Amino acid sequence: MPLTRPRALVTGASAGIGQVYAEHLARTGHDLVLVARRADRLQALADELGAAHSIEVEILPADLATRDGVEAVASRLGEAPEIDMLINNAGYAARGRVAELDFDALDAMLRVNVLALSRLSNAAMKRMVAAGRGTIINISSGTAFMQMPGNAGYGASKNYVLAFTRHMQLEAAGTGVRVQLVIPGVIATDFHQVAGNDLANFPPERVMRAEDLVVASLRGLELEEEICIPSLPEITDWQSYVAAEARVAANVSRDRIAPRYHNGA
């Protein structure tokens, strides 16, 4: 019986982090399904990777800000040839102070960052749990830990990814499905230009190459790390964060208010 190669579906694959995931997975013998809005860029990347690595590369042009686009990708996750790995990478930042928000821009961003990721995670989990195997990687952001003026919408969307993925990890336990949460910092891609910023505004020591991020993520899978924060020196810092969270959770629902609210009585 001929051996079949694993197949990965990558969203936001036409540039930046998504493109680098596609390149790394192609080099390690994965067939690919590449998803993004720009069909011409997808086709150029598919031609390049297919020729260089003798793999099969499908393209699936889709706008994940639209229901039709999301459902087209969700449908592909349930079809043959089977998808073994989903990289939920598509996302962008629409920023603005809350009092000045452009709600059309916010709506479109949340559809991609929150709703599309949720629907594709749902479709992949359903298929992978039934098969007893598979890998899902969801990309959050270091801004999930930060509060900055003008970043409420984007930061909240990445907080959602963080929380949603951690719940997925609990549900995936014992199913054979791996779920990894990746929390990047500032990455050297065109993401920042699209968001109206400039990489030159960040100190060089804070900016990571997309290639290094992807290497950390894929190596983290080998190490069975559910949480990949590529530049975090000690994973114990994350563990301390989770422990502090657990202490708050233990006291968030009690039958009486805390003593400090008793007006000194």
PDB file of C-alpha atoms in Angstrom:
ATOM      1  CA  MET A   1       0.000   0.000   0.000  1.00  0.00           C
ATOM      2  CA  PRO A   2       1.512   3.368  -0.975  1.00  0.00           C
ATOM      3  CA  LEU A   3       2.282   5.777   1.843  1.00  0.00           C
ATOM      4  CA  THR A   4       0.286   9.009   1.866  1.00  0.00           C
ATOM      5  CA  ARG A   5       1.729  12.335   2.908  1.00  0.00           C
ATOM      6  CA  PRO A   6       0.098  14.361   5.682  1.00  0.00           C
ATOM      7  CA  ARG A   7      -1.969  17.279   4.421  1.00  0.00           C
ATOM      8  CA  ALA A   8      -2.083  20.709   6.087  1.00  0.00           C
ATOM      9  CA  LEU A   9      -4.554  23.526   5.501  1.00  0.00           C
ATOM     10  CA  VAL A  10      -3.112  26.990   6.168  1.00  0.00           C
ATOM     11  CA  THR A  11      -5.243  30.135   6.328  1.00  0.00           C
ATOM     12  CA  GLY A  12      -3.705  33.497   5.545  1.00  0.00           C
ATOM     13  CA  ALA A  13      -1.188  31.566   3.457  1.00  0.00           C
ATOM     14  CA  SER A  14      -0.389  34.179   0.798  1.00  0.00           C
ATOM     15  CA  ALA A  15       2.029  36.203   2.954  1.00  0.00           C
ATOM     16  CA  GLY A  16       3.696  36.543   6.336  1.00  0.00           C
ATOM     17  CA  ILE A  17       3.434  33.849   8.989  1.00  0.00           C
ATOM     18  CA  GLY A  18       1.009  31.738   6.950  1.00  0.00           C
ATOM     19  CA  GLN A  19       3.342  31.628   3.966  1.00  0.00           C
ATOM     20  CA  VAL A  20       6.254  30.613   6.183  1.00  0.00           C
ATOM     21  CA  TYR A  21       4.209  27.792   7.738  1.00  0.00           C
ATOM     22  CA  ALA A  22       3.398  26.605   4.223  1.00  0.00           C
ATOM     23  CA  GLU A  23       7.057  26.699   3.195  1.00  0.00           C
ATOM     24  CA  HIS A  24       8.231  24.779   6.265  1.00  0.00           C
ATOM     25  CA  LEU A  25       5.503  22.162   5.983  1.00  0.00           C
ATOM     26  CA  ALA A  26       6.253  21.701   2.284  1.00  0.00           C
ATOM     27  CA  ARG A  27       9.911  21.052   3.103  1.00  0.00           C
ATOM     28  CA  THR A  28       8.901  18.394   5.617  1.00  0.00           C
ATOM     29  CA  GLY A  29       6.761  16.506   3.119  1.00  0.00           C
ATOM     30  CA  HIS A  30       3.246  17.817   3.704  1.00  0.00           C
ATOM     31  CA  ASP A  31       0.733  18.251   0.938  1.00  0.00           C
ATOM     32  CA  LEU A  32      -0.992  21.606   1.303  1.00  0.00           C
ATOM     33  CA  VAL A  33      -4.290  23.444   0.994  1.00  0.00           C
ATOM     34  CA  LEU A  34      -3.560  27.176   0.867  1.00  0.00           C
ATOM     35  CA  VAL A  35      -6.296  29.642   1.843  1.00  0.00           C
ATOM     36  CA  ALA A  36      -6.301  33.421   1.385  1.00  0.00           C
ATOM     37  CA  ARG A  37      -8.190  36.096  -0.539  1.00  0.00           C
ATOM     38  CA  ARG A  38      -5.540  36.685  -3.214  1.00  0.00           C
ATOM     39  CA  ALA A  39      -5.834  33.871  -5.748  1.00  0.00           C
ATOM     40  CA  ASP A  40      -2.902  35.089  -7.833  1.00  0.00           C
ATOM     41  CA  ARG A  41      -0.497  35.010  -4.885  1.00  0.00           C
ATOM     42  CA  LEU A  42      -1.817  31.641  -3.758  1.00  0.00           C
ATOM     43  CA  GLN A  43      -1.293  30.181  -7.217  1.00  0.00           C
ATOM     44  CA  ALA A  44       2.257  31.541  -7.459  1.00  0.00           C
ATOM     45  CA  LEU A  45       3.123  30.058  -4.062  1.00  0.00           C
ATOM     46  CA  ALA A  46       1.445  26.756  -4.932  1.00  0.00           C
ATOM     47  CA  ASP A  47       3.408  26.485  -8.185  1.00  0.00           C
ATOM     48  CA  GLU A  48       6.666  27.272  -6.390  1.00  0.00           C
ATOM     49  CA  LEU A  49       6.188  24.823  -3.515  1.00  0.00           C
ATOM     50  CA  GLY A  50       4.776  22.059  -5.665  1.00  0.00           C
ATOM     51  CA  ALA A  51       7.726  22.184  -8.056  1.00  0.00           C
ATOM     52  CA  ALA A  52      10.376  22.550  -5.344  1.00  0.00           C
ATOM     53  CA  HIS A  53       9.162  19.741  -3.091  1.00  0.00           C
ATOM     54  CA  SER A  54       7.157  17.395  -5.344  1.00  0.00           C
ATOM     55  CA  ILE A  55       4.018  17.772  -3.245  1.00  0.00           C
ATOM     56  CA  GLU A  56       0.358  18.355  -4.016  1.00  0.00           C
ATOM     57  CA  VAL A  57      -0.792  21.915  -3.397  1.00  0.00           C
ATOM     58  CA  GLU A  58      -4.435  22.990  -3.631  1.00  0.00           C
ATOM     59  CA  ILE A  59      -5.473  26.613  -3.523  1.00  0.00           C
ATOM     60  CA  LEU A  60      -8.733  27.753  -1.991  1.00  0.00           C
ATOM     61  CA  PRO A  61      -9.316  31.494  -2.485  1.00  0.00           C
ATOM     62  CA  ALA A  62     -11.723  32.645   0.228  1.00  0.00           C
ATOM     63  CA  ASP A  63     -12.550  35.834   2.093  1.00  0.00           C
ATOM     64  CA  LEU A  64     -12.863  34.773   5.731  1.00  0.00           C
ATOM     65  CA  ALA A  65     -14.710  37.981   6.573  1.00  0.00           C
ATOM     66  CA  THR A  66     -17.687  36.521   4.685  1.00  0.00           C
ATOM     67  CA  ARG A  67     -19.908  33.601   5.642  1.00  0.00           C
ATOM     68  CA  ASP A  68     -19.580  32.059   2.183  1.00  0.00           C
ATOM     69  CA  GLY A  69     -15.791  32.195   2.399  1.00  0.00           C
ATOM     70  CA  VAL A  70     -15.710  30.596   5.842  1.00  0.00           C
ATOM     71  CA  GLU A  71     -18.159  27.876   4.865  1.00  0.00           C
ATOM     72  CA  ALA A  72     -16.142  27.022   1.758  1.00  0.00           C
ATOM     73  CA  VAL A  73     -13.099  26.353   3.947  1.00  0.00           C
ATOM     74  CA  ALA A  74     -15.148  24.545   6.599  1.00  0.00           C
ATOM     75  CA  SER A  75     -16.544  22.284   3.872  1.00  0.00           C
ATOM     76  CA  ARG A  76     -13.044  21.466   2.639  1.00  0.00           C
ATOM     77  CA  LEU A  77     -12.042  20.440   6.164  1.00  0.00           C
ATOM     78  CA  GLY A  78     -14.746  17.779   6.018  1.00  0.00           C
ATOM     79  CA  GLU A  79     -13.893  16.449   2.563  1.00  0.00           C
ATOM     80  CA  ALA A  80     -11.315  14.089   1.083  1.00  0.00           C
ATOM     81  CA  PRO A  81      -8.376  14.102   0.829  1.00  0.00           C
ATOM     82  CA  GLU A  82      -8.384  14.356   4.614  1.00  0.00           C
ATOM     83  CA  ILE A  83      -6.791  17.337   6.368  1.00  0.00           C
ATOM     84  CA  ASP A  84      -4.332  16.245   9.065  1.00  0.00           C
ATOM     85  CA  MET A  85      -3.324  19.718  10.258  1.00  0.00           C
ATOM     86  CA  LEU A  86      -5.135  23.056  10.389  1.00  0.00           C
ATOM     87  CA  ILE A  87      -3.142  26.273  10.845  1.00  0.00           C
ATOM     88  CA  ASN A  88      -5.647  28.968  11.876  1.00  0.00           C
ATOM     89  CA  ASN A  89      -3.363  31.871  11.022  1.00  0.00           C
ATOM     90  CA  ALA A  90      -5.597  34.349   9.166  1.00  0.00           C
ATOM     91  CA  GLY A  91      -6.120  37.556  11.103  1.00  0.00           C
ATOM     92  CA  TYR A  92      -5.366  41.261  11.138  1.00  0.00           C
ATOM     93  CA  ALA A  93      -5.643  44.364  13.296  1.00  0.00           C
ATOM     94  CA  ALA A  94      -8.219  47.134  12.915  1.00  0.00           C
ATOM     95  CA  ARG A  95      -7.313  49.592  15.638  1.00  0.00           C
ATOM     96  CA  GLY A  96      -8.915  52.673  17.133  1.00  0.00           C
ATOM     97  CA  ARG A  97      -9.935  54.106  20.474  1.00  0.00           C
ATOM     98  CA  VAL A  98     -13.311  52.875  21.665  1.00  0.00           C
ATOM     99  CA  ALA A  99     -14.905  56.336  21.421  1.00  0.00           C
ATOM    100  CA  GLU A 100     -13.747  56.622  17.814  1.00  0.00           C
ATOM    101  CA  LEU A 101     -14.183  53.076  16.491  1.00  0.00           C
ATOM    102  CA  ASP A 102     -15.007  52.400  12.848  1.00  0.00           C
ATOM    103  CA  PHE A 103     -17.606  49.701  13.461  1.00  0.00           C
ATOM    104  CA  ASP A 104     -17.551  48.385   9.903  1.00  0.00           C
ATOM    105  CA  ALA A 105     -13.810  47.806  10.232  1.00  0.00           C
ATOM    106  CA  LEU A 106     -14.258  46.263  13.696  1.00  0.00           C
ATOM    107  CA  ASP A 107     -17.027  43.983  12.427  1.00  0.00           C
ATOM    108  CA  ALA A 108     -14.913  42.719   9.522  1.00  0.00           C
ATOM    109  CA  MET A 109     -11.902  42.086  11.788  1.00  0.00           C
ATOM    110  CA  LEU A 110     -13.948  40.163  14.352  1.00  0.00           C
ATOM    111  CA  ARG A 111     -15.443  38.023  11.605  1.00  0.00           C
ATOM    112  CA  VAL A 112     -11.933  36.909  10.615  1.00  0.00           C
ATOM    113  CA  ASN A 113     -10.134  36.842  13.966  1.00  0.00           C
ATOM    114  CA  VAL A 114     -12.976  35.362  16.022  1.00  0.00           C
ATOM    115  CA  LEU A 115     -15.818  33.860  13.985  1.00  0.00           C
ATOM    116  CA  ALA A 116     -13.788  32.312  11.161  1.00  0.00           C
ATOM    117  CA  LEU A 117     -11.271  30.788  13.573  1.00  0.00           C
ATOM    118  CA  SER A 118     -14.131  29.394  15.679  1.00  0.00           C
ATOM    119  CA  ARG A 119     -15.968  27.876  12.714  1.00  0.00           C
ATOM    120  CA  LEU A 120     -12.847  26.312  11.221  1.00  0.00           C
ATOM    121  CA  SER A 121     -11.797  24.954  14.612  1.00  0.00           C
ATOM    122  CA  ASN A 122     -15.281  23.465  14.924  1.00  0.00           C
ATOM    123  CA  ALA A 123     -15.114  21.815  11.498  1.00  0.00           C
ATOM    124  CA  ALA A 124     -11.594  20.477  12.063  1.00  0.00           C
ATOM    125  CA  MET A 125     -12.293  19.182  15.575  1.00  0.00           C
ATOM    126  CA  LYS A 126     -15.396  17.343  14.385  1.00  0.00           C
ATOM    127  CA  ARG A 127     -13.496  15.554  11.633  1.00  0.00           C
ATOM    128  CA  MET A 128     -10.317  14.940  13.626  1.00  0.00           C
ATOM    129  CA  VAL A 129     -12.019  13.649  16.791  1.00  0.00           C
ATOM    130  CA  ALA A 130     -13.957  11.180  14.646  1.00  0.00           C
ATOM    131  CA  ALA A 131     -10.687  10.052  13.050  1.00  0.00           C
ATOM    132  CA  GLY A 132      -8.848   9.927  16.384  1.00  0.00           C
ATOM    133  CA  ARG A 133      -5.968  12.065  15.159  1.00  0.00           C
ATOM    134  CA  GLY A 134      -5.028  15.490  13.831  1.00  0.00           C
ATOM    135  CA  THR A 135      -3.410  18.781  14.769  1.00  0.00           C
ATOM    136  CA  ILE A 136      -4.853  22.289  15.097  1.00  0.00           C
ATOM    137  CA  ILE A 137      -2.656  25.361  15.596  1.00  0.00           C
ATOM    138  CA  ASN A 138      -4.366  28.628  16.537  1.00  0.00           C
ATOM    139  CA  ILE A 139      -2.431  31.897  16.404  1.00  0.00           C
ATOM    140  CA  SER A 140      -3.137  34.411  19.170  1.00  0.00           C
ATOM    141  CA  SER A 141      -0.960  37.448  20.000  1.00  0.00           C
ATOM    142  CA  GLY A 142       1.129  38.784  22.841  1.00  0.00           C
ATOM    143  CA  THR A 143      -1.269  41.723  22.954  1.00  0.00           C
ATOM    144  CA  ALA A 144      -3.675  39.360  24.714  1.00  0.00           C
ATOM    145  CA  PHE A 145      -1.610  40.108  27.833  1.00  0.00           C
ATOM    146  CA  MET A 146      -1.423  43.873  27.273  1.00  0.00           C
ATOM    147  CA  GLN A 147      -3.710  46.883  27.474  1.00  0.00           C
ATOM    148  CA  MET A 148      -2.956  49.728  25.073  1.00  0.00           C
ATOM    149  CA  PRO A 149      -5.077  52.694  23.945  1.00  0.00           C
ATOM    150  CA  GLY A 150      -6.511  52.003  20.512  1.00  0.00           C
ATOM    151  CA  ASN A 151      -6.091  48.238  20.786  1.00  0.00           C
ATOM    152  CA  ALA A 152      -9.299  47.194  22.559  1.00  0.00           C
ATOM    153  CA  GLY A 153     -10.848  45.442  19.553  1.00  0.00           C
ATOM    154  CA  TYR A 154      -7.766  43.620  18.300  1.00  0.00           C
ATOM    155  CA  GLY A 155      -6.491  42.767  21.771  1.00  0.00           C
ATOM    156  CA  ALA A 156      -9.895  41.399  22.764  1.00  0.00           C
ATOM    157  CA  SER A 157     -10.069  39.285  19.603  1.00  0.00           C
ATOM    158  CA  LYS A 158      -6.733  37.685  20.487  1.00  0.00           C
ATOM    159  CA  ASN A 159      -7.866  37.186  24.095  1.00  0.00           C
ATOM    160  CA  TYR A 160     -10.755  35.256  22.573  1.00  0.00           C
ATOM    161  CA  VAL A 161      -8.360  33.070  20.589  1.00  0.00           C
ATOM    162  CA  LEU A 162      -6.354  32.394  23.741  1.00  0.00           C
ATOM    163  CA  ALA A 163      -9.395  31.406  25.814  1.00  0.00           C
ATOM    164  CA  PHE A 164     -11.149  29.490  23.008  1.00  0.00           C
ATOM    165  CA  THR A 165      -8.041  27.437  22.278  1.00  0.00           C
ATOM    166  CA  ARG A 166      -7.395  26.587  25.925  1.00  0.00           C
ATOM    167  CA  HIS A 167     -10.946  25.241  26.152  1.00  0.00           C
ATOM    168  CA  MET A 168     -10.322  23.259  22.963  1.00  0.00           C
ATOM    169  CA  GLN A 169      -7.250  21.729  24.561  1.00  0.00           C
ATOM    170  CA  LEU A 170      -9.299  20.457  27.498  1.00  0.00           C
ATOM    171  CA  GLU A 171     -11.886  18.979  25.137  1.00  0.00           C
ATOM    172  CA  ALA A 172      -9.214  17.369  22.957  1.00  0.00           C
ATOM    173  CA  ALA A 173      -7.622  15.471  25.842  1.00  0.00           C
ATOM    174  CA  GLY A 174      -7.716  11.740  25.154  1.00  0.00           C
ATOM    175  CA  THR A 175      -9.071  12.100  21.611  1.00  0.00           C
ATOM    176  CA  GLY A 176      -5.771  11.831  19.719  1.00  0.00           C
ATOM    177  CA  VAL A 177      -6.124  15.437  18.512  1.00  0.00           C
ATOM    178  CA  ARG A 178      -3.351  17.922  19.339  1.00  0.00           C
ATOM    179  CA  VAL A 179      -4.259  21.590  19.809  1.00  0.00           C
ATOM    180  CA  GLN A 180      -1.485  24.157  20.037  1.00  0.00           C
ATOM    181  CA  LEU A 181      -1.863  27.799  21.028  1.00  0.00           C
ATOM    182  CA  VAL A 182       0.835  30.072  19.572  1.00  0.00           C
ATOM    183  CA  ILE A 183       1.328  33.498  21.153  1.00  0.00           C
ATOM    184  CA  PRO A 184       3.722  35.596  19.033  1.00  0.00           C
ATOM    185  CA  GLY A 185       5.082  39.009  19.818  1.00  0.00           C
ATOM    186  CA  VAL A 186       6.115  41.478  17.111  1.00  0.00           C
ATOM    187  CA  ILE A 187       6.894  39.526  13.926  1.00  0.00           C
ATOM    188  CA  ALA A 188       8.654  40.958  10.877  1.00  0.00           C
ATOM    189  CA  THR A 189       5.834  40.749   8.315  1.00  0.00           C
ATOM    190  CA  ASP A 190       3.607  43.217   6.456  1.00  0.00           C
ATOM    191  CA  PHE A 191       0.981  42.802   9.209  1.00  0.00           C
ATOM    192  CA  HIS A 192       2.081  46.042  10.847  1.00  0.00           C
ATOM    193  CA  GLN A 193       1.981  48.081   7.647  1.00  0.00           C
ATOM    194  CA  VAL A 194      -1.541  46.811   6.946  1.00  0.00           C
ATOM    195  CA  ALA A 195      -2.504  47.834  10.504  1.00  0.00           C
ATOM    196  CA  GLY A 196      -1.154  51.363   9.938  1.00  0.00           C
ATOM    197  CA  ASN A 197       2.058  50.888  11.903  1.00  0.00           C
ATOM    198  CA  ASP A 198       5.719  50.506  10.975  1.00  0.00           C
ATOM    199  CA  LEU A 199       8.235  47.917  12.135  1.00  0.00           C
ATOM    200  CA  ALA A 200      10.732  50.758  12.491  1.00  0.00           C
ATOM    201  CA  ASN A 201       8.725  51.921  15.523  1.00  0.00           C
ATOM    202  CA  PHE A 202       9.785  48.806  17.463  1.00  0.00           C
ATOM    203  CA  PRO A 203      13.235  48.259  18.990  1.00  0.00           C
ATOM    204  CA  PRO A 204      15.042  45.614  16.886  1.00  0.00           C
ATOM    205  CA  GLU A 205      15.437  43.347  19.928  1.00  0.00           C
ATOM    206  CA  ARG A 206      11.632  43.063  20.110  1.00  0.00           C
ATOM    207  CA  VAL A 207      11.118  41.955  16.490  1.00  0.00           C
ATOM    208  CA  MET A 208      11.276  38.247  15.566  1.00  0.00           C
ATOM    209  CA  ARG A 209      11.560  36.723  12.095  1.00  0.00           C
ATOM    210  CA  ALA A 210       8.517  34.771  10.952  1.00  0.00           C
ATOM    211  CA  GLU A 211      10.833  31.835  10.199  1.00  0.00           C
ATOM    212  CA  ASP A 212      11.900  31.640  13.844  1.00  0.00           C
ATOM    213  CA  LEU A 213       8.296  31.775  15.051  1.00  0.00           C
ATOM    214  CA  VAL A 214       7.316  28.860  12.825  1.00  0.00           C
ATOM    215  CA  VAL A 215      10.360  26.809  13.817  1.00  0.00           C
ATOM    216  CA  ALA A 216       9.433  27.317  17.490  1.00  0.00           C
ATOM    217  CA  SER A 217       5.817  26.304  16.866  1.00  0.00           C
ATOM    218  CA  LEU A 218       6.660  23.125  14.978  1.00  0.00           C
ATOM    219  CA  ARG A 219       9.429  22.206  17.405  1.00  0.00           C
ATOM    220  CA  GLY A 220       6.958  22.859  20.218  1.00  0.00           C
ATOM    221  CA  LEU A 221       4.659  20.225  18.712  1.00  0.00           C
ATOM    222  CA  GLU A 222       7.530  17.739  18.851  1.00  0.00           C
ATOM    223  CA  LEU A 223       8.084  18.675  22.508  1.00  0.00           C
ATOM    224  CA  GLU A 224       4.328  18.278  23.168  1.00  0.00           C
ATOM    225  CA  GLU A 225       4.021  21.914  24.261  1.00  0.00           C
ATOM    226  CA  GLU A 226       0.389  22.986  24.093  1.00  0.00           C
ATOM    227  CA  ILE A 227       1.363  26.636  24.574  1.00  0.00           C
ATOM    228  CA  CYS A 228       4.112  28.095  22.380  1.00  0.00           C
ATOM    229  CA  ILE A 229       5.352  31.569  23.312  1.00  0.00           C
ATOM    230  CA  PRO A 230       8.429  31.593  21.069  1.00  0.00           C
ATOM    231  CA  SER A 231      10.515  34.207  22.874  1.00  0.00           C
ATOM    232  CA  LEU A 232       9.558  33.286  26.471  1.00  0.00           C
ATOM    233  CA  PRO A 233      12.815  32.074  28.067  1.00  0.00           C
ATOM    234  CA  GLU A 234      11.203  29.956  30.791  1.00  0.00           C
ATOM    235  CA  ILE A 235       7.942  28.047  30.390  1.00  0.00           C
ATOM    236  CA  THR A 236       7.646  28.306  34.183  1.00  0.00           C
ATOM    237  CA  ASP A 237       6.596  31.953  33.660  1.00  0.00           C
ATOM    238  CA  TRP A 238       3.513  30.726  31.797  1.00  0.00           C
ATOM    239  CA  GLN A 239       2.927  28.123  34.487  1.00  0.00           C
ATOM    240  CA  SER A 240       3.056  30.877  37.138  1.00  0.00           C
ATOM    241  CA  TYR A 241       0.498  32.862  35.115  1.00  0.00           C
ATOM    242  CA  VAL A 242      -1.829  29.844  35.040  1.00  0.00           C
ATOM    243  CA  ALA A 243      -1.321  29.271  38.770  1.00  0.00           C
ATOM    244  CA  ALA A 244      -2.228  32.907  39.538  1.00  0.00           C
ATOM    245  CA  GLU A 245      -5.288  32.564  37.311  1.00  0.00           C
ATOM    246  CA  ALA A 246      -6.336  29.472  39.262  1.00  0.00           C
ATOM    247  CA  ARG A 247      -6.070  31.355  42.567  1.00  0.00           C
ATOM    248  CA  VAL A 248      -8.399  34.063  41.236  1.00  0.00           C
ATOM    249  CA  ALA A 249     -10.785  31.447  39.822  1.00  0.00           C
ATOM    250  CA  ALA A 250     -10.991  29.681  43.184  1.00  0.00           C
ATOM    251  CA  ASN A 251     -12.369  32.824  44.824  1.00  0.00           C
ATOM    252  CA  VAL A 252     -14.415  34.406  42.055  1.00  0.00           C
ATOM    253  CA  SER A 253     -17.664  32.767  43.187  1.00  0.00           C
ATOM    254  CA  ARG A 254     -18.353  32.729  46.949  1.00  0.00           C
ATOM    255  CA  ASP A 255     -21.407  33.129  49.153  1.00  0.00           C
ATOM    256  CA  ARG A 256     -20.193  36.430  50.621  1.00  0.00           C
ATOM    257  CA  ILE A 257     -18.318  39.526  49.568  1.00  0.00           C
ATOM    258  CA  ALA A 258     -14.672  40.042  50.449  1.00  0.00           C
ATOM    259  CA  PRO A 259     -13.889  41.687  53.817  1.00  0.00           C
ATOM    260  CA  ARG A 260     -12.615  44.904  52.176  1.00  0.00           C
ATOM    261  CA  TYR A 261     -16.178  45.718  51.076  1.00  0.00           C
ATOM    262  CA  HIS A 262     -17.562  45.732  54.612  1.00  0.00           C
ATOM    263  CA  ASN A 263     -16.843  49.424  55.187  1.00  0.00           C
ATOM    264  CA  GLY A 264     -14.517  48.647  58.062  1.00  0.00           C
ATOM    265  CA  ALA A 265     -17.182  46.776  60.012  1.00  0.00           C
TER     266      ALA A 265
END
